[in-house]
């Protein structure tokens, strides 16, 4: 019984006492708790980076731009046979598919020679986009960029002109050749995004209806090239979301664990 009592007393002294064994045990627990706290913060940081970074769509498909080459007026349809249209990519595009809680969208990077014309494209109204297209068209003519573009001539009877095999980007379409029979018609340059975001899905094959106007105001339906009506923010320029849902929760959880660990350590020391 004495031996048993002594053994129990020794065990109690080692378990609760302030000797070397208790100090070593305390240091081991403290190191383990600090390691756990660091691991929590490291995981939170990695998850935060994964949530914040937009998820790039894998292997975006090639797209196309299909351009209407028929002008409608009070007399009917006028087909622009013999005209030439040229397509130039003025910006590359990075497509984000909406993963990791992000909004699906497209981020544009202006091509060489067009950097000064960059804009917050998603915030522009229709009239802003039309003005940007005219400015870019003039800049392309001045710099000779249209000569390096892809040109197609409208054949007799054609109602649409299609540029296919296009990489993602922001494209400028300019009427660069006018047949004698079509000189009474003006056509504004057009900016078009490939792809476009429609009802939450990306459309890589895009239809475009340019604005044709009769230059002669006496022509039925003509207005002499009136101003572009402002129809609000254009839907053809998708936006890129930047949501960080979950990041705050992760950091708060990590901080709470660190506070609890610190409190337990202080209790052990007391």
C-alpha atoms as a printed R data frame, in Angstrom:
    type eleno elety resid chain resno       x      y        z
1   ATOM     1    CA   UNK     A     1   0.000  0.000    0.000
2   ATOM     2    CA   UNK     A     2   2.852  2.389    0.814
3   ATOM     3    CA   UNK     A     3   4.509  1.646   -2.445
4   ATOM     4    CA   UNK     A     4   1.201  2.128   -4.186
5   ATOM     5    CA   UNK     A     5   0.614  5.441   -2.417
6   ATOM     6    CA   UNK     A     6   4.108  6.613   -3.273
7   ATOM     7    CA   UNK     A     7   3.667  5.619   -6.881
8   ATOM     8    CA   UNK     A     8   0.393  7.480   -7.091
9   ATOM     9    CA   UNK     A     9   1.949 10.544   -5.512
10  ATOM    10    CA   UNK     A    10   4.861 10.443   -7.924
11  ATOM    11    CA   UNK     A    11   2.483 10.157  -10.891
12  ATOM    12    CA   UNK     A    12   0.471 13.088   -9.605
13  ATOM    13    CA   UNK     A    13   3.624 15.155   -9.149
14  ATOM    14    CA   UNK     A    14   4.711 14.414  -12.716
15  ATOM    15    CA   UNK     A    15   1.267 15.114  -14.148
16  ATOM    16    CA   UNK     A    16   0.435 18.349  -12.332
17  ATOM    17    CA   UNK     A    17   3.642 19.531  -10.775
18  ATOM    18    CA   UNK     A    18   6.012 22.235  -12.004
19  ATOM    19    CA   UNK     A    19   9.005 19.955  -12.584
20  ATOM    20    CA   UNK     A    20  11.059 19.301  -15.719
21  ATOM    21    CA   UNK     A    21   8.545 16.827  -17.060
22  ATOM    22    CA   UNK     A    22   5.685 19.351  -16.831
23  ATOM    23    CA   UNK     A    23   7.797 22.033  -18.526
24  ATOM    24    CA   UNK     A    24   8.711 19.730  -21.397
25  ATOM    25    CA   UNK     A    25   5.094 18.711  -21.802
26  ATOM    26    CA   UNK     A    26   3.993 22.348  -21.880
27  ATOM    27    CA   UNK     A    27   6.574 23.247  -24.521
28  ATOM    28    CA   UNK     A    28   5.557 20.309  -26.689
29  ATOM    29    CA   UNK     A    29   1.888 21.315  -26.496
30  ATOM    30    CA   UNK     A    30   2.752 24.921  -27.311
31  ATOM    31    CA   UNK     A    31   4.765 23.904  -30.373
32  ATOM    32    CA   UNK     A    32   1.968 21.656  -31.573
33  ATOM    33    CA   UNK     A    33  -0.610 24.422  -31.156
34  ATOM    34    CA   UNK     A    34   1.522 26.962  -32.998
35  ATOM    35    CA   UNK     A    35   2.091 24.501  -35.828
36  ATOM    36    CA   UNK     A    36  -1.661 23.915  -36.042
37  ATOM    37    CA   UNK     A    37  -2.335 27.663  -36.166
38  ATOM    38    CA   UNK     A    38   0.232 28.142  -38.953
39  ATOM    39    CA   UNK     A    39  -1.268 25.265  -40.903
40  ATOM    40    CA   UNK     A    40  -4.749 26.793  -40.617
41  ATOM    41    CA   UNK     A    41  -3.542 30.169  -41.891
42  ATOM    42    CA   UNK     A    42  -1.596 28.539  -44.725
43  ATOM    43    CA   UNK     A    43  -4.671 26.606  -45.839
44  ATOM    44    CA   UNK     A    44  -6.795 29.746  -45.585
45  ATOM    45    CA   UNK     A    45  -4.310 31.634  -47.769
46  ATOM    46    CA   UNK     A    46  -4.262 28.938  -50.426
47  ATOM    47    CA   UNK     A    47  -8.048 28.676  -50.481
48  ATOM    48    CA   UNK     A    48  -8.342 32.455  -50.626
49  ATOM    49    CA   UNK     A    49  -6.061 32.577  -53.652
50  ATOM    50    CA   UNK     A    50  -8.094 29.855  -55.338
51  ATOM    51    CA   UNK     A    51 -11.346 31.703  -54.691
52  ATOM    52    CA   UNK     A    52 -10.099 35.135  -55.728
53  ATOM    53    CA   UNK     A    53  -8.353 34.033  -58.930
54  ATOM    54    CA   UNK     A    54 -10.848 33.773  -61.812
55  ATOM    55    CA   UNK     A    55 -10.985 30.337  -63.363
56  ATOM    56    CA   UNK     A    56  -9.883 30.483  -66.986
57  ATOM    57    CA   UNK     A    57 -11.955 28.505  -69.455
58  ATOM    58    CA   UNK     A    58 -10.005 25.571  -70.826
59  ATOM    59    CA   UNK     A    59  -9.313 25.514  -74.568
60  ATOM    60    CA   UNK     A    60 -11.747 28.176  -75.755
61  ATOM    61    CA   UNK     A    61 -13.198 27.189  -79.145
62  ATOM    62    CA   UNK     A    62 -12.713 29.203  -82.309
63  ATOM    63    CA   UNK     A    63 -15.496 31.620  -83.167
64  ATOM    64    CA   UNK     A    64 -16.967 33.484  -86.116
65  ATOM    65    CA   UNK     A    65 -18.510 36.831  -87.024
66  ATOM    66    CA   UNK     A    66 -21.427 36.766  -89.464
67  ATOM    67    CA   UNK     A    67 -22.084 40.204  -90.935
68  ATOM    68    CA   UNK     A    68 -25.361 41.280  -92.551
69  ATOM    69    CA   UNK     A    69 -24.720 42.876  -95.960
70  ATOM    70    CA   UNK     A    70 -28.291 43.853  -96.747
71  ATOM    71    CA   UNK     A    71 -29.668 47.337  -96.112
72  ATOM    72    CA   UNK     A    72 -33.391 47.623  -95.519
73  ATOM    73    CA   UNK     A    73 -35.380 50.721  -96.495
74  ATOM    74    CA   UNK     A    74 -38.908 51.743  -97.399
75  ATOM    75    CA   UNK     A    75 -38.434 50.325 -100.898
76  ATOM    76    CA   UNK     A    76 -37.228 46.951  -99.669
77  ATOM    77    CA   UNK     A    77 -33.809 45.369  -99.461
78  ATOM    78    CA   UNK     A    78 -30.583 46.585 -101.002
79  ATOM    79    CA   UNK     A    79 -27.807 44.002 -101.220
80  ATOM    80    CA   UNK     A    80 -24.243 45.345 -101.042
81  ATOM    81    CA   UNK     A    81 -22.715 43.213 -103.801
82  ATOM    82    CA   UNK     A    82 -19.191 44.309 -104.677
83  ATOM    83    CA   UNK     A    83 -18.444 45.950 -101.318
84  ATOM    84    CA   UNK     A    84 -15.454 44.840  -99.237
85  ATOM    85    CA   UNK     A    85 -15.341 44.472  -95.474
86  ATOM    86    CA   UNK     A    86 -12.182 44.068  -93.394
87  ATOM    87    CA   UNK     A    87 -11.884 42.515  -89.941
88  ATOM    88    CA   UNK     A    88  -9.075 43.399  -87.500
89  ATOM    89    CA   UNK     A    89  -8.555 42.076  -83.963
90  ATOM    90    CA   UNK     A    90  -7.893 45.104  -81.751
91  ATOM    91    CA   UNK     A    91  -7.729 43.197  -78.453
92  ATOM    92    CA   UNK     A    92  -7.053 39.681  -77.276
93  ATOM    93    CA   UNK     A    93  -9.439 38.167  -74.749
94  ATOM    94    CA   UNK     A    94  -9.213 35.895  -71.729
95  ATOM    95    CA   UNK     A    95 -12.434 33.960  -71.146
96  ATOM    96    CA   UNK     A    96 -13.477 33.075  -67.582
97  ATOM    97    CA   UNK     A    97 -16.017 30.299  -67.236
98  ATOM    98    CA   UNK     A    98 -17.518 31.315  -63.886
99  ATOM    99    CA   UNK     A    99 -15.868 28.646  -61.716
100 ATOM   100    CA   UNK     A   100 -14.847 29.141  -58.061
101 ATOM   101    CA   UNK     A   101 -17.824 31.407  -57.405
102 ATOM   102    CA   UNK     A   102 -16.713 33.936  -60.036
103 ATOM   103    CA   UNK     A   103 -18.892 35.629  -62.619
104 ATOM   104    CA   UNK     A   104 -18.445 34.341  -66.146
105 ATOM   105    CA   UNK     A   105 -16.887 36.979  -68.352
106 ATOM   106    CA   UNK     A   106 -14.103 38.175  -70.610
107 ATOM   107    CA   UNK     A   107 -11.044 40.339  -69.898
108 ATOM   108    CA   UNK     A   108  -9.545 42.235  -72.837
109 ATOM   109    CA   UNK     A   109  -5.929 43.206  -73.534
110 ATOM   110    CA   UNK     A   110  -5.468 45.734  -76.303
111 ATOM   111    CA   UNK     A   111  -3.299 44.595  -79.198
112 ATOM   112    CA   UNK     A   112  -0.036 46.300  -80.110
113 ATOM   113    CA   UNK     A   113  -0.701 49.736  -81.541
114 ATOM   114    CA   UNK     A   114  -4.132 50.011  -79.898
115 ATOM   115    CA   UNK     A   115  -3.105 50.303  -76.227
116 ATOM   116    CA   UNK     A   116  -4.062 53.977  -75.956
117 ATOM   117    CA   UNK     A   117  -7.642 53.172  -76.957
118 ATOM   118    CA   UNK     A   118  -8.334 50.847  -74.040
119 ATOM   119    CA   UNK     A   119 -11.542 51.502  -72.095
120 ATOM   120    CA   UNK     A   120 -13.695 50.043  -69.379
121 ATOM   121    CA   UNK     A   121 -15.595 48.271  -72.121
122 ATOM   122    CA   UNK     A   122 -18.302 46.750  -69.943
123 ATOM   123    CA   UNK     A   123 -19.408 50.176  -68.691
124 ATOM   124    CA   UNK     A   124 -19.902 51.745  -72.140
125 ATOM   125    CA   UNK     A   125 -23.272 52.617  -73.624
126 ATOM   126    CA   UNK     A   126 -24.145 51.767  -77.228
127 ATOM   127    CA   UNK     A   127 -23.270 55.275  -78.373
128 ATOM   128    CA   UNK     A   128 -19.921 55.028  -76.519
129 ATOM   129    CA   UNK     A   129 -19.139 51.769  -78.310
130 ATOM   130    CA   UNK     A   130 -20.084 53.288  -81.676
131 ATOM   131    CA   UNK     A   131 -17.789 56.251  -81.000
132 ATOM   132    CA   UNK     A   132 -14.966 53.887  -79.990
133 ATOM   133    CA   UNK     A   133 -15.452 51.905  -83.203
134 ATOM   134    CA   UNK     A   134 -15.156 55.065  -85.311
135 ATOM   135    CA   UNK     A   135 -12.030 56.143  -83.424
136 ATOM   136    CA   UNK     A   136 -10.420 52.720  -83.799
137 ATOM   137    CA   UNK     A   137 -11.342 52.596  -87.493
138 ATOM   138    CA   UNK     A   138  -9.626 55.923  -88.114
139 ATOM   139    CA   UNK     A   139  -6.590 54.840  -86.111
140 ATOM   140    CA   UNK     A   140  -6.433 51.596  -88.121
141 ATOM   141    CA   UNK     A   141  -6.505 53.521  -91.395
142 ATOM   142    CA   UNK     A   142  -3.794 55.910  -90.239
143 ATOM   143    CA   UNK     A   143  -1.536 53.104  -89.007
144 ATOM   144    CA   UNK     A   144  -2.151 50.809  -91.970
145 ATOM   145    CA   UNK     A   145  -3.589 48.123  -89.701
146 ATOM   146    CA   UNK     A   146  -6.469 47.461  -92.085
147 ATOM   147    CA   UNK     A   147  -3.964 46.292  -94.686
148 ATOM   148    CA   UNK     A   148  -3.002 43.463  -92.323
149 ATOM   149    CA   UNK     A   149  -6.636 42.548  -91.585
150 ATOM   150    CA   UNK     A   150  -8.811 39.882  -93.176
151 ATOM   151    CA   UNK     A   151 -10.864 41.228  -96.087
152 ATOM   152    CA   UNK     A   152 -13.827 39.710  -97.891
153 ATOM   153    CA   UNK     A   153 -15.783 40.927 -100.892
154 ATOM   154    CA   UNK     A   154 -19.565 40.567 -100.981
155 ATOM   155    CA   UNK     A   155 -20.613 38.273 -103.805
156 ATOM   156    CA   UNK     A   156 -23.747 38.753 -105.866
157 ATOM   157    CA   UNK     A   157 -26.843 37.552 -104.006
158 ATOM   158    CA   UNK     A   158 -25.093 37.097 -100.656
159 ATOM   159    CA   UNK     A   159 -26.953 38.305  -97.595
160 ATOM   160    CA   UNK     A   160 -24.267 37.628  -94.978
161 ATOM   161    CA   UNK     A   161 -20.484 37.706  -94.894
162 ATOM   162    CA   UNK     A   162 -18.799 35.328  -92.445
163 ATOM   163    CA   UNK     A   163 -15.332 35.529  -90.912
164 ATOM   164    CA   UNK     A   164 -14.576 32.169  -89.292
165 ATOM   165    CA   UNK     A   165 -11.793 30.494  -87.322
166 ATOM   166    CA   UNK     A   166 -11.448 33.458  -84.964
167 ATOM   167    CA   UNK     A   167  -9.604 33.386  -81.651
168 ATOM   168    CA   UNK     A   168 -11.265 35.047  -78.675
169 ATOM   169    CA   UNK     A   169 -10.932 38.804  -78.847
170 ATOM   170    CA   UNK     A   170 -12.425 42.184  -79.632
171 ATOM   171    CA   UNK     A   171 -12.800 42.727  -83.366
172 ATOM   172    CA   UNK     A   172 -13.269 45.792  -85.532
173 ATOM   173    CA   UNK     A   173 -15.193 45.435  -88.803
174 ATOM   174    CA   UNK     A   174 -14.750 48.225  -91.357
175 ATOM   175    CA   UNK     A   175 -16.211 48.701  -94.824
176 ATOM   176    CA   UNK     A   176 -13.063 49.223  -96.878
177 ATOM   177    CA   UNK     A   177 -14.418 49.003 -100.415
178 ATOM   178    CA   UNK     A   178 -17.610 50.427 -101.915
179 ATOM   179    CA   UNK     A   179 -19.141 49.412 -105.240
180 ATOM   180    CA   UNK     A   180 -20.514 52.220 -107.433
181 ATOM   181    CA   UNK     A   181 -24.071 50.970 -106.947
182 ATOM   182    CA   UNK     A   182 -23.706 51.244 -103.163
183 ATOM   183    CA   UNK     A   183 -22.143 54.688 -102.822
184 ATOM   184    CA   UNK     A   184 -25.414 56.168 -101.593
185 ATOM   185    CA   UNK     A   185 -25.189 53.995  -98.468
186 ATOM   186    CA   UNK     A   186 -22.998 54.724  -95.473
187 ATOM   187    CA   UNK     A   187 -21.936 52.010  -93.045
188 ATOM   188    CA   UNK     A   188 -20.533 52.637  -89.591
189 ATOM   189    CA   UNK     A   189 -17.600 50.494  -88.378
190 ATOM   190    CA   UNK     A   190 -18.544 47.863  -85.818
191 ATOM   191    CA   UNK     A   191 -16.886 46.511  -82.691
192 ATOM   192    CA   UNK     A   192 -17.805 42.957  -81.790
193 ATOM   193    CA   UNK     A   193 -16.665 40.615  -79.031
194 ATOM   194    CA   UNK     A   194 -15.920 36.947  -79.654
195 ATOM   195    CA   UNK     A   195 -17.359 35.345  -77.599
196 ATOM   196    CA   UNK     A   196 -20.456 37.119  -76.372
197 ATOM   197    CA   UNK     A   197 -22.196 36.306  -73.117
198 ATOM   198    CA   UNK     A   198 -25.846 35.481  -73.735
199 ATOM   199    CA   UNK     A   199 -28.148 34.279  -70.948
200 ATOM   200    CA   UNK     A   200 -25.196 33.097  -68.881
201 ATOM   201    CA   UNK     A   201 -23.602 31.116  -71.729
202 ATOM   202    CA   UNK     A   202 -20.838 32.007  -74.173
203 ATOM   203    CA   UNK     A   203 -21.723 32.306  -77.856
204 ATOM   204    CA   UNK     A   204 -18.695 32.036  -80.134
205 ATOM   205    CA   UNK     A   205 -20.609 32.392  -83.398
206 ATOM   206    CA   UNK     A   206 -21.770 36.000  -83.422
207 ATOM   207    CA   UNK     A   207 -24.234 37.697  -85.782
208 ATOM   208    CA   UNK     A   208 -23.715 41.398  -86.484
209 ATOM   209    CA   UNK     A   209 -26.088 43.849  -88.154
210 ATOM   210    CA   UNK     A   210 -24.161 46.993  -89.135
211 ATOM   211    CA   UNK     A   211 -25.847 50.363  -89.218
212 ATOM   212    CA   UNK     A   212 -26.552 51.287  -92.858
213 ATOM   213    CA   UNK     A   213 -27.876 54.740  -93.726
214 ATOM   214    CA   UNK     A   214 -28.668 56.399  -96.993
215 ATOM   215    CA   UNK     A   215 -26.461 59.449  -97.368
216 ATOM   216    CA   UNK     A   216 -29.210 61.180  -99.361
217 ATOM   217    CA   UNK     A   217 -31.832 62.472  -96.911
218 ATOM   218    CA   UNK     A   218 -34.379 62.481  -99.733
219 ATOM   219    CA   UNK     A   219 -34.079 58.735 -100.108
220 ATOM   220    CA   UNK     A   220 -36.952 56.828  -98.456
221 ATOM   221    CA   UNK     A   221 -35.725 55.778  -95.055
222 ATOM   222    CA   UNK     A   222 -32.600 57.933  -95.297
223 ATOM   223    CA   UNK     A   223 -31.560 60.369  -92.591
224 ATOM   224    CA   UNK     A   224 -28.178 61.501  -93.836
225 ATOM   225    CA   UNK     A   225 -26.307 59.416  -91.288
226 ATOM   226    CA   UNK     A   226 -28.093 60.432  -88.113
227 ATOM   227    CA   UNK     A   227 -26.683 59.901  -84.633
228 ATOM   228    CA   UNK     A   228 -26.609 56.498  -83.049
229 ATOM   229    CA   UNK     A   229 -29.456 56.033  -80.583
230 ATOM   230    CA   UNK     A   230 -28.327 55.279  -77.053
231 ATOM   231    CA   UNK     A   231 -29.821 51.900  -76.186
232 ATOM   232    CA   UNK     A   232 -28.094 51.540  -72.835
233 ATOM   233    CA   UNK     A   233 -25.181 49.343  -71.879
234 ATOM   234    CA   UNK     A   234 -24.445 46.858  -74.677
235 ATOM   235    CA   UNK     A   235 -24.846 43.221  -73.749
236 ATOM   236    CA   UNK     A   236 -22.177 42.012  -76.152
237 ATOM   237    CA   UNK     A   237 -19.321 42.926  -73.827
238 ATOM   238    CA   UNK     A   238 -19.274 40.398  -70.967
239 ATOM   239    CA   UNK     A   239 -17.807 41.406  -67.628
240 ATOM   240    CA   UNK     A   240 -15.389 39.571  -65.350
241 ATOM   241    CA   UNK     A   241 -16.546 39.092  -61.736
242 ATOM   242    CA   UNK     A   242 -14.211 39.495  -58.826
243 ATOM   243    CA   UNK     A   243 -16.064 37.870  -55.950
244 ATOM   244    CA   UNK     A   244 -14.216 36.700  -52.831
245 ATOM   245    CA   UNK     A   245 -16.953 34.714  -51.152
246 ATOM   246    CA   UNK     A   246 -15.518 32.455  -48.470
247 ATOM   247    CA   UNK     A   247 -12.207 34.265  -47.999
248 ATOM   248    CA   UNK     A   248 -13.377 36.363  -45.051
249 ATOM   249    CA   UNK     A   249 -14.903 33.324  -43.381
250 ATOM   250    CA   UNK     A   250 -11.658 31.381  -43.716
251 ATOM   251    CA   UNK     A   251  -9.560 34.166  -42.218
252 ATOM   252    CA   UNK     A   252 -12.006 34.721  -39.361
253 ATOM   253    CA   UNK     A   253 -11.976 30.996  -38.581
254 ATOM   254    CA   UNK     A   254  -8.182 30.950  -38.558
255 ATOM   255    CA   UNK     A   255  -8.053 33.979  -36.278
256 ATOM   256    CA   UNK     A   256 -10.560 32.439  -33.880
257 ATOM   257    CA   UNK     A   257  -8.495 29.262  -33.598
258 ATOM   258    CA   UNK     A   258  -5.375 31.306  -32.882
259 ATOM   259    CA   UNK     A   259  -7.179 33.240  -30.117
260 ATOM   260    CA   UNK     A   260  -8.436 30.027  -28.515
261 ATOM   261    CA   UNK     A   261  -4.962 28.485  -28.602
262 ATOM   262    CA   UNK     A   262  -3.457 31.582  -26.990
263 ATOM   263    CA   UNK     A   263  -6.084 31.538  -24.255
264 ATOM   264    CA   UNK     A   264  -5.447 27.853  -23.448
265 ATOM   265    CA   UNK     A   265  -1.691 28.490  -23.298
266 ATOM   266    CA   UNK     A   266  -2.198 31.339  -20.825
267 ATOM   267    CA   UNK     A   267  -4.426 29.092  -18.699
268 ATOM   268    CA   UNK     A   268  -1.718 26.424  -18.630
269 ATOM   269    CA   UNK     A   269   0.855 28.964  -17.485
270 ATOM   270    CA   UNK     A   270  -1.397 30.331  -14.719
